[in-house]
GROMACS .gro file of N, CA and C in nm:
model
  354
    1UNK      N    1   0.102   3.175   5.682
    1UNK     CA    2  -0.014   3.176   5.562
    1UNK      C    3  -0.066   3.048   5.581
    2UNK      N    4  -0.208   3.083   5.542
    2UNK     CA    5  -0.266   2.938   5.471
    2UNK      C    6  -0.380   2.931   5.354
    3UNK      N    7  -0.339   2.798   5.318
    3UNK     CA    8  -0.416   2.801   5.191
    3UNK      C    9  -0.509   2.722   5.165
    4UNK      N   10  -0.607   2.724   5.107
    4UNK     CA   11  -0.716   2.621   5.095
    4UNK      C   12  -0.749   2.625   4.949
    5UNK      N   13  -0.751   2.449   4.925
    5UNK     CA   14  -0.771   2.392   4.780
    5UNK      C   15  -0.882   2.320   4.845
    6UNK      N   16  -0.988   2.359   4.718
    6UNK     CA   17  -1.100   2.203   4.721
    6UNK      C   18  -1.022   2.094   4.682
    7UNK      N   19  -1.052   1.960   4.770
    7UNK     CA   20  -0.992   1.838   4.711
    7UNK      C   21  -1.050   1.712   4.641
    8UNK      N   22  -0.998   1.622   4.587
    8UNK     CA   23  -1.072   1.552   4.549
    8UNK      C   24  -0.933   1.412   4.521
    9UNK      N   25  -0.913   1.327   4.655
    9UNK     CA   26  -0.792   1.229   4.621
    9UNK      C   27  -0.691   1.286   4.573
   10UNK      N   28  -0.640   1.366   4.630
   10UNK     CA   29  -0.465   1.412   4.603
   10UNK      C   30  -0.486   1.537   4.534
   11UNK      N   31  -0.607   1.561   4.410
   11UNK     CA   32  -0.611   1.654   4.379
   11UNK      C   33  -0.695   1.770   4.355
   12UNK      N   34  -0.661   1.887   4.292
   12UNK     CA   35  -0.737   2.017   4.298
   12UNK      C   36  -0.900   1.957   4.254
   13UNK      N   37  -0.980   1.990   4.320
   13UNK     CA   38  -1.144   1.916   4.249
   13UNK      C   39  -1.160   2.008   4.176
   14UNK      N   40  -1.192   2.012   3.993
   14UNK     CA   41  -1.188   2.110   3.945
   14UNK      C   42  -1.349   2.167   3.992
   15UNK      N   43  -1.423   2.142   4.023
   15UNK     CA   44  -1.576   2.222   4.079
   15UNK      C   45  -1.550   2.251   4.228
   16UNK      N   46  -1.514   2.362   4.271
   16UNK     CA   47  -1.531   2.433   4.422
   16UNK      C   48  -1.668   2.416   4.486
   17UNK      N   49  -1.760   2.436   4.408
   17UNK     CA   50  -1.880   2.398   4.484
   17UNK      C   51  -1.931   2.272   4.525
   18UNK      N   52  -1.891   2.190   4.448
   18UNK     CA   53  -1.949   2.082   4.460
   18UNK      C   54  -1.845   1.967   4.554
   19UNK      N   55  -1.720   2.031   4.582
   19UNK     CA   56  -1.600   1.999   4.670
   19UNK      C   57  -1.680   1.938   4.786
   20UNK      N   58  -1.634   1.822   4.832
   20UNK     CA   59  -1.691   1.786   4.977
   20UNK      C   60  -1.581   1.770   5.074
   21UNK      N   61  -1.439   1.802   5.054
   21UNK     CA   62  -1.321   1.786   5.087
   21UNK      C   63  -1.244   1.951   5.046
   22UNK      N   64  -1.175   2.002   5.159
   22UNK     CA   65  -1.064   2.105   5.119
   22UNK      C   66  -0.959   2.083   5.187
   23UNK      N   67  -0.831   2.090   5.138
   23UNK     CA   68  -0.729   2.090   5.218
   23UNK      C   69  -0.632   2.225   5.248
   24UNK      N   70  -0.624   2.226   5.382
   24UNK     CA   71  -0.534   2.332   5.451
   24UNK      C   72  -0.397   2.348   5.432
   25UNK      N   73  -0.339   2.408   5.378
   25UNK     CA   74  -0.187   2.422   5.400
   25UNK      C   75  -0.144   2.528   5.492
   26UNK      N   76  -0.042   2.511   5.558
   26UNK     CA   77  -0.011   2.595   5.671
   26UNK      C   78   0.119   2.624   5.616
   27UNK      N   79   0.185   2.715   5.608
   27UNK     CA   80   0.311   2.761   5.517
   27UNK      C   81   0.399   2.859   5.600
   28UNK      N   82   0.485   2.864   5.632
   28UNK     CA   83   0.607   2.938   5.686
   28UNK      C   84   0.688   2.984   5.578
   29UNK      N   85   0.676   3.128   5.522
   29UNK     CA   86   0.804   3.140   5.415
   29UNK      C   87   0.733   3.073   5.288
   30UNK      N   88   0.865   2.979   5.198
   30UNK     CA   89   0.753   2.880   5.096
   30UNK      C   90   0.787   2.744   5.122
   31UNK      N   91   0.801   2.729   5.286
   31UNK     CA   92   0.728   2.542   5.298
   31UNK      C   93   0.636   2.538   5.357
   32UNK      N   94   0.575   2.445   5.303
   32UNK     CA   95   0.444   2.398   5.407
   32UNK      C   96   0.514   2.310   5.511
   33UNK      N   97   0.442   2.355   5.626
   33UNK     CA   98   0.477   2.316   5.747
   33UNK      C   99   0.360   2.219   5.813
   34UNK      N  100   0.214   2.220   5.764
   34UNK     CA  101   0.127   2.122   5.800
   34UNK      C  102   0.007   2.155   5.691
   35UNK      N  103  -0.071   2.080   5.692
   35UNK     CA  104  -0.187   2.028   5.627
   35UNK      C  105  -0.299   1.952   5.702
   36UNK      N  106  -0.406   2.010   5.667
   36UNK     CA  107  -0.537   1.913   5.766
   36UNK      C  108  -0.640   1.895   5.633
   37UNK      N  109  -0.742   1.799   5.645
   37UNK     CA  110  -0.807   1.816   5.542
   37UNK      C  111  -0.978   1.876   5.606
   38UNK      N  112  -1.036   1.952   5.538
   38UNK     CA  113  -1.151   1.981   5.637
   38UNK      C  114  -1.297   1.926   5.584
   39UNK      N  115  -1.390   1.910   5.611
   39UNK     CA  116  -1.503   1.892   5.519
   39UNK      C  117  -1.608   1.989   5.477
   40UNK      N  118  -1.655   1.960   5.363
   40UNK     CA  119  -1.774   2.099   5.363
   40UNK      C  120  -1.881   2.075   5.400
   41UNK      N  121  -1.933   2.082   5.518
   41UNK     CA  122  -2.035   2.096   5.623
   41UNK      C  123  -2.174   2.105   5.544
   42UNK      N  124  -2.206   2.082   5.445
   42UNK     CA  125  -2.320   2.074   5.367
   42UNK      C  126  -2.366   2.222   5.307
   43UNK      N  127  -2.220   2.282   5.318
   43UNK     CA  128  -2.252   2.433   5.194
   43UNK      C  129  -2.219   2.439   5.066
   44UNK      N  130  -2.224   2.300   5.028
   44UNK     CA  131  -2.217   2.325   4.862
   44UNK      C  132  -2.295   2.428   4.767
   45UNK      N  133  -2.213   2.550   4.727
   45UNK     CA  134  -2.304   2.616   4.670
   45UNK      C  135  -2.359   2.722   4.768
   46UNK      N  136  -2.320   2.753   4.880
   46UNK     CA  137  -2.362   2.862   4.966
   46UNK      C  138  -2.213   2.941   5.012
   47UNK      N  139  -2.264   3.018   4.951
   47UNK     CA  140  -2.130   3.107   4.912
   47UNK      C  141  -2.093   3.145   5.043
   48UNK      N  142  -2.168   3.243   5.112
   48UNK     CA  143  -2.156   3.285   5.245
   48UNK      C  144  -2.085   3.201   5.359
   49UNK      N  145  -2.180   3.073   5.347
   49UNK     CA  146  -2.173   2.974   5.452
   49UNK      C  147  -2.005   2.912   5.430
   50UNK      N  148  -1.992   2.861   5.313
   50UNK     CA  149  -1.829   2.795   5.270
   50UNK      C  150  -1.740   2.942   5.293
   51UNK      N  151  -1.748   3.019   5.234
   51UNK     CA  152  -1.618   3.144   5.261
   51UNK      C  153  -1.610   3.150   5.431
   52UNK      N  154  -1.752   3.162   5.524
   52UNK     CA  155  -1.717   3.134   5.631
   52UNK      C  156  -1.674   3.039   5.704
   53UNK      N  157  -1.630   2.919   5.694
   53UNK     CA  158  -1.587   2.776   5.722
   53UNK      C  159  -1.468   2.830   5.692
   54UNK      N  160  -1.390   2.844   5.542
   54UNK     CA  161  -1.255   2.879   5.572
   54UNK      C  162  -1.214   2.972   5.624
   55UNK      N  163  -1.280   3.110   5.624
   55UNK     CA  164  -1.241   3.206   5.713
   55UNK      C  165  -1.210   3.156   5.881
   56UNK      N  166  -1.289   3.105   5.886
   56UNK     CA  167  -1.280   3.033   6.079
   56UNK      C  168  -1.168   2.943   6.088
   57UNK      N  169  -1.136   2.880   5.952
   57UNK     CA  170  -1.034   2.822   5.982
   57UNK      C  171  -0.851   2.898   5.958
   58UNK      N  172  -0.910   3.002   5.943
   58UNK     CA  173  -0.766   3.125   5.901
   58UNK      C  174  -0.695   3.114   5.755
   59UNK      N  175  -0.784   3.095   5.670
   59UNK     CA  176  -0.728   3.103   5.553
   59UNK      C  177  -0.724   3.222   5.464
   60UNK      N  178  -0.599   3.208   5.441
   60UNK     CA  179  -0.595   3.364   5.373
   60UNK      C  180  -0.595   3.342   5.204
   61UNK      N  181  -0.556   3.239   5.151
   61UNK     CA  182  -0.583   3.250   5.003
   61UNK      C  183  -0.610   3.129   4.945
   62UNK      N  184  -0.705   3.106   4.845
   62UNK     CA  185  -0.801   3.001   4.817
   62UNK      C  186  -0.752   2.980   4.667
   63UNK      N  187  -0.705   2.885   4.657
   63UNK     CA  188  -0.662   2.807   4.535
   63UNK      C  189  -0.753   2.723   4.451
   64UNK      N  190  -0.773   2.761   4.347
   64UNK     CA  191  -0.929   2.641   4.272
   64UNK      C  192  -0.909   2.671   4.154
   65UNK      N  193  -0.947   2.538   4.092
   65UNK     CA  194  -0.989   2.514   3.933
   65UNK      C  195  -1.124   2.583   3.905
   66UNK      N  196  -1.228   2.537   3.877
   66UNK     CA  197  -1.339   2.602   3.838
   66UNK      C  198  -1.450   2.680   3.974
   67UNK      N  199  -1.471   2.791   3.933
   67UNK     CA  200  -1.549   2.885   4.056
   67UNK      C  201  -1.641   2.947   3.966
   68UNK      N  202  -1.794   2.982   4.025
   68UNK     CA  203  -1.874   3.094   3.991
   68UNK      C  204  -1.824   3.270   4.039
   69UNK      N  205  -1.869   3.318   3.934
   69UNK     CA  206  -1.875   3.479   4.008
   69UNK      C  207  -1.911   3.506   4.143
   70UNK      N  208  -2.032   3.470   4.182
   70UNK     CA  209  -2.060   3.449   4.290
   70UNK      C  210  -1.998   3.437   4.438
   71UNK      N  211  -1.915   3.286   4.387
   71UNK     CA  212  -1.830   3.256   4.513
   71UNK      C  213  -1.685   3.358   4.503
   72UNK      N  214  -1.644   3.384   4.390
   72UNK     CA  215  -1.531   3.469   4.376
   72UNK      C  216  -1.567   3.562   4.455
   73UNK      N  217  -1.702   3.661   4.410
   73UNK     CA  218  -1.714   3.786   4.511
   73UNK      C  219  -1.713   3.747   4.652
   74UNK      N  220  -1.819   3.603   4.728
   74UNK     CA  221  -1.823   3.632   4.828
   74UNK      C  222  -1.680   3.620   4.906
   75UNK      N  223  -1.598   3.545   4.824
   75UNK     CA  224  -1.444   3.475   4.883
   75UNK      C  225  -1.396   3.619   4.884
   76UNK      N  226  -1.372   3.727   4.776
   76UNK     CA  227  -1.296   3.840   4.797
   76UNK      C  228  -1.365   3.954   4.904
   77UNK      N  229  -1.507   3.931   4.914
   77UNK     CA  230  -1.580   3.988   5.004
   77UNK      C  231  -1.508   3.982   5.176
   78UNK      N  232  -1.468   3.866   5.194
   78UNK     CA  233  -1.456   3.817   5.315
   78UNK      C  234  -1.270   3.822   5.328
   79UNK      N  235  -1.213   3.919   5.219
   79UNK     CA  236  -1.061   3.910   5.279
   79UNK      C  237  -0.970   3.811   5.176
   80UNK      N  238  -0.998   3.704   5.145
   80UNK     CA  239  -0.937   3.593   5.045
   80UNK      C  240  -0.855   3.667   4.927
   81UNK      N  241  -0.745   3.631   4.903
   81UNK     CA  242  -0.686   3.640   4.791
   81UNK      C  243  -0.725   3.496   4.721
   82UNK      N  244  -0.803   3.516   4.593
   82UNK     CA  245  -0.832   3.406   4.504
   82UNK      C  246  -0.783   3.370   4.407
   83UNK      N  247  -0.750   3.245   4.354
   83UNK     CA  248  -0.638   3.208   4.230
   83UNK      C  249  -0.724   3.123   4.165
   84UNK      N  250  -0.757   3.114   4.060
   84UNK     CA  251  -0.851   3.031   3.970
   84UNK      C  252  -0.768   2.973   3.844
   85UNK      N  253  -0.788   2.909   3.818
   85UNK     CA  254  -0.757   2.787   3.712
   85UNK      C  255  -0.633   2.680   3.742
   86UNK      N  256  -0.658   2.637   3.840
   86UNK     CA  257  -0.533   2.559   3.907
   86UNK      C  258  -0.590   2.429   3.869
   87UNK      N  259  -0.512   2.319   3.845
   87UNK     CA  260  -0.535   2.225   3.835
   87UNK      C  261  -0.395   2.109   3.884
   88UNK      N  262  -0.401   1.979   3.895
   88UNK     CA  263  -0.335   1.857   3.943
   88UNK      C  264  -0.306   1.830   4.080
   89UNK      N  265  -0.207   1.803   4.127
   89UNK     CA  266  -0.176   1.759   4.248
   89UNK      C  267  -0.174   1.907   4.350
   90UNK      N  268  -0.270   1.873   4.424
   90UNK     CA  269  -0.330   1.981   4.536
   90UNK      C  270  -0.171   2.024   4.583
   91UNK      N  271  -0.070   1.960   4.642
   91UNK     CA  272   0.048   2.015   4.762
   91UNK      C  273   0.150   2.081   4.622
   92UNK      N  274   0.132   2.000   4.527
   92UNK     CA  275   0.218   2.077   4.415
   92UNK      C  276   0.188   2.218   4.394
   93UNK      N  277   0.064   2.236   4.399
   93UNK     CA  278  -0.055   2.309   4.343
   93UNK      C  279   0.028   2.461   4.451
   94UNK      N  280  -0.008   2.414   4.563
   94UNK     CA  281   0.043   2.505   4.686
   94UNK      C  282   0.157   2.548   4.720
   95UNK      N  283   0.271   2.467   4.694
   95UNK     CA  284   0.411   2.473   4.645
   95UNK      C  285   0.439   2.587   4.542
   96UNK      N  286   0.418   2.541   4.425
   96UNK     CA  287   0.425   2.572   4.343
   96UNK      C  288   0.380   2.743   4.372
   97UNK      N  289   0.254   2.768   4.459
   97UNK     CA  290   0.214   2.906   4.455
   97UNK      C  291   0.326   3.004   4.524
   98UNK      N  292   0.349   2.921   4.656
   98UNK     CA  293   0.472   2.975   4.760
   98UNK      C  294   0.559   3.012   4.671
   99UNK      N  295   0.627   2.982   4.565
   99UNK     CA  296   0.751   2.975   4.501
   99UNK      C  297   0.694   3.082   4.384
  100UNK      N  298   0.598   3.124   4.366
  100UNK     CA  299   0.566   3.197   4.302
  100UNK      C  300   0.569   3.161   4.141
  101UNK      N  301   0.553   3.010   4.094
  101UNK     CA  302   0.557   2.926   3.979
  101UNK      C  303   0.426   2.879   3.946
  102UNK      N  304   0.356   2.891   4.020
  102UNK     CA  305   0.180   2.809   3.985
  102UNK      C  306   0.150   2.888   3.865
  103UNK      N  307   0.145   2.778   3.761
  103UNK     CA  308   0.054   2.791   3.628
  103UNK      C  309  -0.078   2.784   3.632
  104UNK      N  310  -0.211   2.906   3.574
  104UNK     CA  311  -0.304   2.845   3.563
  104UNK      C  312  -0.365   2.877   3.471
  105UNK      N  313  -0.455   2.816   3.429
  105UNK     CA  314  -0.554   2.863   3.312
  105UNK      C  315  -0.638   3.018   3.344
  106UNK      N  316  -0.667   3.039   3.244
  106UNK     CA  317  -0.728   3.199   3.219
  106UNK      C  318  -0.881   3.192   3.256
  107UNK      N  319  -0.938   3.085   3.285
  107UNK     CA  320  -1.064   3.048   3.280
  107UNK      C  321  -1.126   3.051   3.445
  108UNK      N  322  -1.208   3.126   3.471
  108UNK     CA  323  -1.236   3.147   3.611
  108UNK      C  324  -1.413   3.090   3.619
  109UNK      N  325  -1.460   3.119   3.567
  109UNK     CA  326  -1.583   3.094   3.624
  109UNK      C  327  -1.658   2.966   3.496
  110UNK      N  328  -1.672   2.864   3.594
  110UNK     CA  329  -1.701   2.756   3.584
  110UNK      C  330  -1.855   2.747   3.501
  111UNK      N  331  -1.837   2.670   3.382
  111UNK     CA  332  -2.011   2.646   3.315
  111UNK      C  333  -2.010   2.492   3.291
  112UNK      N  334  -2.070   2.462   3.390
  112UNK     CA  335  -2.070   2.321   3.392
  112UNK      C  336  -2.219   2.257   3.354
  113UNK      N  337  -2.294   2.356   3.273
  113UNK     CA  338  -2.443   2.316   3.246
  113UNK      C  339  -2.561   2.343   3.317
  114UNK      N  340  -2.590   2.287   3.388
  114UNK     CA  341  -2.730   2.315   3.478
  114UNK      C  342  -2.727   2.420   3.563
  115UNK      N  343  -2.624   2.470   3.561
  115UNK     CA  344  -2.606   2.583   3.701
  115UNK      C  345  -2.501   2.704   3.676
  116UNK      N  346  -2.463   2.793   3.711
  116UNK     CA  347  -2.408   2.929   3.676
  116UNK      C  348  -2.286   2.921   3.786
  117UNK      N  349  -2.290   2.870   3.894
  117UNK     CA  350  -2.184   2.886   3.983
  117UNK      C  351  -2.148   2.756   4.041
  118UNK      N  352  -2.026   2.758   4.090
  118UNK     CA  353  -1.961   2.669   4.212
  118UNK      C  354  -1.937   2.709   4.302
   0.00000   0.00000   0.00000
């Protein structure tokens, strides 16, 4: 299983669409066996493009903080499991997800003021 998380300085980036990097954790069972950071190659707010990058990396699950409905829809359409409302250390978030102990906020739609989506 591969888990992608928008990434900034070791943490879950709270703004999915503005994330310049994503960390991808590869897991076997409940253990992380590898990780790598990939760049968001200019696809900020380009829903299908960003979802396509993650799909090409073999990602199964996307865990994020704030994200807009259009991005959620694009990810789900491409077959991803989408978990929203996560925060904190990215690796801990991935481990907690694998262990079934991830605590998330109920908010999934980001409302950052000047636009409706992330």
